[in-house]
Amino acid sequence: MLQQVNGHSSGTDAQGRASLKGDLQQFLGGEAPLHQLDDLTKVNPVTLETVLRCLQARYTEDIFYTNAGCTLVALNPFKPIPQLYAPELMQEYHAAPQPQKLKPHIFTVGEQTYRNVKSLIEPINQSIVVSGESGAGKTWTSRCLMKFYAVVASSPASCENYKMAERIEQRILNSNPVMEAFGNACTLRNNNSSRFGKFIQLQLNRAQQMTGAAVQTYLLEKTRVACQASSERNFHIFYQICKGATKDERLQWYLPEGAAFSWLPNPENNLEEDCFELTREAMLHLGIDTPTQNNIFKVLAGLLHLGNVHFADSEDEAQPCQLVDGTKVSVRTSALLLQLAEDMLLETIQIRTIKAGKQQQVFRKPCSRAECDTRRDCLAKLIYARLFDWLVSVINSSICADSSSWTAFIGLLDVYGFESFPDNSLEQLCINYANEKLQQHFVAHYLKAQQEEYAVEGLEWSFVNYQDNQTCLDLLEGSPISICSLINEECRLNRPSSAVQLQTRIESALGGKPCLGHNKLSREPSFVVVHFAGPVRYHTEGLVEKNKDPVPPELTGLLQQSQDPLLMMLFPANPEEKTQEELSAQSRAPALTVVSKFKASLEQLLQVLHSTTPHYIRCIKPNSQSKPQTFLQKEVLSQLEACGLVETIHISAAGFPIRVSHQNFVERYKLLRRLRPRTSSGLQGLCPARGPSEQLLCAKEATLQPPLQDILHAVPALIQTATTTSDPAETAQVPLYCGRTKIFMTDSMLELLECGRAQVLEQCARCIQCGWRQHRLQKQEKQRQAAVLIQAAVRSWLTRKHIRRLHKAATVIKHAWHKWRIRMACLASKELDAMEEKPMPQAPSSLSSSLPPGHTKLLGAIIHLWPLGLVLANSAGGMRGFQRKLVAHACLRLPTGSPRNNIQTPQQDQAGITSIRALPQGSIKFHCRKSPLRYADICPEPSASNVTGFNQILLERNRPVQV
């Protein structure tokens, strides 16, 4: 759960929280969930409270990136989230057609800069300014961006190029651990605070592939080597050596277990950055071999032992200060590790050499205890600064490409965040000065330039009162008198400078400046500067000495006599080379101070930024305790005010982020002229003009190109169409202004124009589709009609052919039938004409006598009606039983009696039938012998082929059944 720490804070904080809830209660009631708003310009109204509430809601839902117009706001989660920076997510943003439509992420900014380089839009070079307070996540953001570019910008085709790109990518990524180990430290606000500024230049060739990189550093806080604030630590590399060295390495570097060093405070704190193996592996990939690494770590161990050298006050000023008891061993060990003579090392620290007079006579003067400590610290800072610069040069030589092999670059600027501590000195003054310059760069590039462009183009615009820090910059670097000039002047004066005197000069010379304050309750001499992020009090004690950064020539000469290979390379013994003090003494020119060097390097950096297309990432720290899921409203509010985020949102929401030249606008939206109504109302419909502005728009209409006028006349129709199809409240705020050389519009207006263009393209596509479909249908209809005609002809031919075959078959059958009928008629005629009619014999008396009278009559009727009897005998539905048998006996003249004796014998006399055609005349004759008819005594078979003539009706299908 999100901890509402504000409830336990001061009364002012509680009142602010109460007012925040009261002011936003009505607004948040009817709105969508705030965590779903990806852009802070969508909150309404745009105030610090609403922006804060939106960021807090998204932070609660573990959403850490939010757009704010042209700026990306990044909240530090203070916990590892691997899936948020996975390579798969990098490829997703890289392959997306429109990355800006995805969720806000630092990969969106990275992909936008990469595509700008690919599109060759002037200026081609890109830069990303990562700003924020110390501990807000700037270093992590820069590291993730480098990984993103290493993934998306290294995809060559050939295997050889792939290996080269992979090596370059690995070296670029390995430069981060080395730079962080030697340049980052644990502070009160951040466990991995960058104590130097760096500008990383990622170099791309014509194919937009990464060919190399270059690192430029600014103002290393080398005083941290010898002086650390309370609860803070030295640079990470010292702790890595003491915790990660092996037993043999500890023996070589004289680092026993549990050894205490004055310059190594808080060694018990174990941090993630104390990984010695990671640093050694990264140095190995950068080309620093193991012997060279051991040499570097041996020198760093010598610096730790040098910090344990302490001096006591001397009773006699003519005698050098003596060592504190127990520190003699530290001097011997330090000299041994640095390969210096022990006596020479101690003498150089204790005795100062002075050259005076025209003959440059040399005088030796013993130093006080404070001077001995200062010279000891100066020796350590000199060695570490040279070592850091040498590492940067080694990294650049390893990863930097030849100037002819790259054509564009993407710059990552990671500088110190705004700092305000209880004790602020020259380091904090330079850091905050750099942040003031970067804030002015942001204001000049986006806020001020945008409003000035509106004024130049003649747009009616209500200007936003943004926070301009020019007055603070005038106080710091203005001419002729400023804080920096007064500090440099104190360094040039050959007199001792006191803190009170410097404070008095600053207050008297710059007392009328609005950004200069004074803390009257402070007992220590100091002055207050009101920065854009808040007031900071700087102590004047030691400010001038730090600005001088004097390096005694005897210290440089001492290091030139070292036998250590690394120190011999860092401090070459070149007799022709002269020190800075010698050069300034001979030429009488003012020596370069720390402020002068830093100011020159900062101006050079700003020139590079002005020549690129800048992108901004504002890192916000939710709380100062580095706790996850803890959102401190008061601290976040101060950061929002400091970075000018609300002013940025005001400009982005109320302004016109889309600017298109007249020519490009006409080329893209000339299709919208098709939507122009016949009766145009002019340009007054584009924006609600009031008074003189109405005349201005009409006057400008006469100077516009006719195609542009036609497009602008079509815009009211688009707005009216959008109003009828959507919410009128949303489409009422979609203005489009026509400037002298550009068209200014909002995102909503751009979306509306794109929708109108898509509609026109859709209409054209539909017209083309209709013509093509009509042509295709006509062609299909012609093909169908031709097919129908062919099918009808084929069917007609097939039908005629079939009818001819049927007619031919019917003719053959008809002829065969007629022929068969004639033959049958002839056969019947022959049979009937060849027979002579004979008298029918009388029926046997035995049969008539044996039958009853009724049966006798029936038999007589059957004999007279013999055809009917034959039909009844052969019928399935005729008589049954005995009557049927009688009919059969009578017809066939079989003997009567028992069925057993009724077997027909061939000796029995039989008589045939005289005719089957003519009606019987008188009695019927039964042929008991062989019938004169052909086939009359043969039983026909079931087969149809055995049927012969009409004799079949005279017999049964089966043989006669004996009854």
Coordinates of N, CA, C and O in Angstrom, one line a residue, residues 416-465:
Y416 N 25.0 16.5 -13.0 CA 24.6 16.4 -11.6 C 23.2 17.1 -11.4 O 22.9 18.1 -12.1
G417 N 22.5 16.6 -10.5 CA 21.2 17.2 -10.2 C 21.4 18.4 -9.2 O 22.5 18.6 -8.7
F418 N 20.3 19.1 -9.1 CA 20.4 20.3 -8.2 C 20.6 19.8 -6.8 O 20.0 18.9 -6.3
E419 N 21.6 20.5 -6.1 CA 22.0 20.1 -4.8 C 21.9 21.2 -3.8 O 22.2 22.4 -4.1
S420 N 21.5 20.9 -2.6 CA 21.4 21.8 -1.5 C 21.6 21.1 -0.2 O 20.7 20.3 0.2
F421 N 22.8 21.3 0.4 CA 23.2 20.6 1.6 C 23.3 21.6 2.7 O 23.3 22.8 2.5
P422 N 23.4 21.1 3.9 CA 23.7 22.1 5.0 C 25.0 22.9 4.9 O 25.0 24.0 5.3
D423 N 26.0 22.2 4.3 CA 27.2 22.9 4.0 C 27.5 22.9 2.5 O 27.9 21.8 2.0
N424 N 27.3 24.0 1.8 CA 27.5 24.1 0.4 C 28.7 24.9 0.1 O 28.9 26.0 0.7
S425 N 29.5 24.4 -0.8 CA 30.8 25.2 -1.2 C 30.9 25.3 -2.7 O 29.8 25.4 -3.4
L426 N 32.1 25.4 -3.2 CA 32.3 25.7 -4.6 C 31.7 24.6 -5.5 O 31.2 24.9 -6.6
E427 N 31.8 23.3 -5.1 CA 31.3 22.2 -5.9 C 29.8 22.4 -6.1 O 29.3 22.2 -7.2
Q428 N 29.0 22.7 -5.0 CA 27.6 22.8 -5.2 C 27.3 24.1 -6.0 O 26.3 24.1 -6.8
L429 N 28.1 25.1 -5.9 CA 27.9 26.3 -6.7 C 28.0 26.0 -8.2 O 27.2 26.5 -9.0
C430 N 29.0 25.3 -8.6 CA 29.2 24.9 -10.0 C 28.1 24.0 -10.5 O 27.6 24.1 -11.6
I431 N 27.7 23.0 -9.6 CA 26.6 22.1 -10.0 C 25.3 22.8 -10.2 O 24.6 22.6 -11.3
N432 N 25.0 23.7 -9.3 CA 23.7 24.4 -9.5 C 23.8 25.5 -10.6 O 22.8 25.7 -11.2
Y433 N 24.9 26.0 -10.8 CA 25.1 26.9 -12.0 C 24.9 26.1 -13.3 O 24.2 26.6 -14.2
A434 N 25.4 24.9 -13.4 CA 25.1 24.1 -14.6 C 23.6 23.8 -14.7 O 23.1 23.8 -15.8
N435 N 23.0 23.5 -13.6 CA 21.5 23.2 -13.7 C 20.7 24.5 -14.1 O 19.7 24.4 -14.8
E436 N 21.2 25.6 -13.7 CA 20.5 26.9 -14.1 C 20.7 27.1 -15.6 O 19.7 27.5 -16.3
K437 N 21.9 26.8 -16.2 CA 22.1 26.9 -17.6 C 21.2 25.9 -18.4 O 20.7 26.3 -19.4
L438 N 21.1 24.7 -17.9 CA 20.3 23.7 -18.6 C 18.8 24.1 -18.5 O 18.1 23.8 -19.4
Q439 N 18.4 24.6 -17.3 CA 17.0 25.1 -17.2 C 16.7 26.2 -18.2 O 15.6 26.2 -18.8
Q440 N 17.7 27.1 -18.3 CA 17.5 28.2 -19.3 C 17.4 27.6 -20.7 O 16.7 28.1 -21.6
H441 N 18.3 26.6 -21.0 CA 18.3 26.0 -22.3 C 16.9 25.4 -22.6 O 16.3 25.5 -23.7
F442 N 16.3 24.8 -21.6 CA 15.0 24.2 -21.8 C 13.9 25.3 -22.0 O 13.1 25.2 -22.9
V443 N 14.0 26.3 -21.2 CA 13.1 27.4 -21.3 C 13.2 28.1 -22.7 O 12.2 28.4 -23.4
A444 N 14.5 28.3 -23.1 CA 14.7 29.0 -24.4 C 14.3 28.2 -25.5 O 13.8 28.7 -26.5
H445 N 14.5 26.9 -25.4 CA 14.2 26.0 -26.6 C 12.8 25.7 -26.7 O 12.3 25.7 -27.8
Y446 N 12.1 25.5 -25.6 CA 10.7 25.1 -25.7 C 9.7 26.2 -25.4 O 8.9 26.7 -26.2
L447 N 9.8 26.7 -24.1 CA 8.7 27.6 -23.7 C 8.8 29.0 -24.4 O 7.9 29.4 -25.0
K448 N 10.0 29.6 -24.3 CA 10.1 30.9 -24.9 C 10.1 30.9 -26.4 O 9.4 31.7 -27.0
A449 N 10.8 29.9 -27.0 CA 10.8 29.8 -28.4 C 9.4 29.6 -29.0 O 9.1 30.1 -30.1
Q450 N 8.6 28.8 -28.3 CA 7.3 28.5 -28.8 C 6.4 29.8 -28.8 O 5.7 30.1 -29.8
Q451 N 6.4 30.5 -27.7 CA 5.6 31.7 -27.7 C 6.2 32.8 -28.6 O 5.4 33.5 -29.3
E452 N 7.5 32.9 -28.7 CA 8.0 33.8 -29.7 C 7.6 33.5 -31.1 O 7.4 34.3 -32.0
E453 N 7.6 32.2 -31.4 CA 7.2 31.8 -32.8 C 5.8 32.1 -33.1 O 5.4 32.5 -34.2
Y454 N 4.9 32.0 -32.0 CA 3.5 32.4 -32.2 C 3.4 33.8 -32.5 O 2.6 34.3 -33.4
A455 N 4.2 34.6 -31.8 CA 4.2 36.1 -32.0 C 4.7 36.5 -33.4 O 4.1 37.3 -34.1
V456 N 5.8 35.8 -33.8 CA 6.3 36.1 -35.2 C 5.4 35.7 -36.3 O 5.2 36.4 -37.3
E457 N 4.6 34.6 -36.1 CA 3.7 34.1 -37.1 C 2.4 34.9 -37.1 O 1.5 34.7 -37.9
G458 N 2.2 35.8 -36.1 CA 1.0 36.6 -36.1 C -0.2 35.9 -35.5 O -1.3 36.3 -35.8
L459 N 0.0 35.0 -34.5 CA -1.1 34.3 -33.9 C -1.6 35.1 -32.7 O -0.8 35.6 -32.0
E460 N -2.9 35.0 -32.5 CA -3.5 35.6 -31.3 C -3.3 34.5 -30.2 O -3.8 33.4 -30.2
W461 N -2.5 34.9 -29.2 CA -2.0 33.9 -28.2 C -2.0 34.6 -26.8 O -1.4 35.7 -26.6
S462 N -2.6 33.9 -25.8 CA -2.5 34.4 -24.5 C -1.2 33.8 -23.8 O -1.1 32.6 -23.6
F463 N -0.2 34.7 -23.6 CA 1.1 34.2 -23.1 C 1.0 33.7 -21.7 O 0.3 34.2 -20.9
V464 N 1.8 32.6 -21.5 CA 1.9 32.0 -20.2 C 3.0 32.6 -19.4 O 4.1 32.7 -20.0
N465 N 2.8 32.9 -18.2 CA 3.9 33.4 -17.3 C 4.7 32.2 -16.8 O 4.4 31.6 -15.8

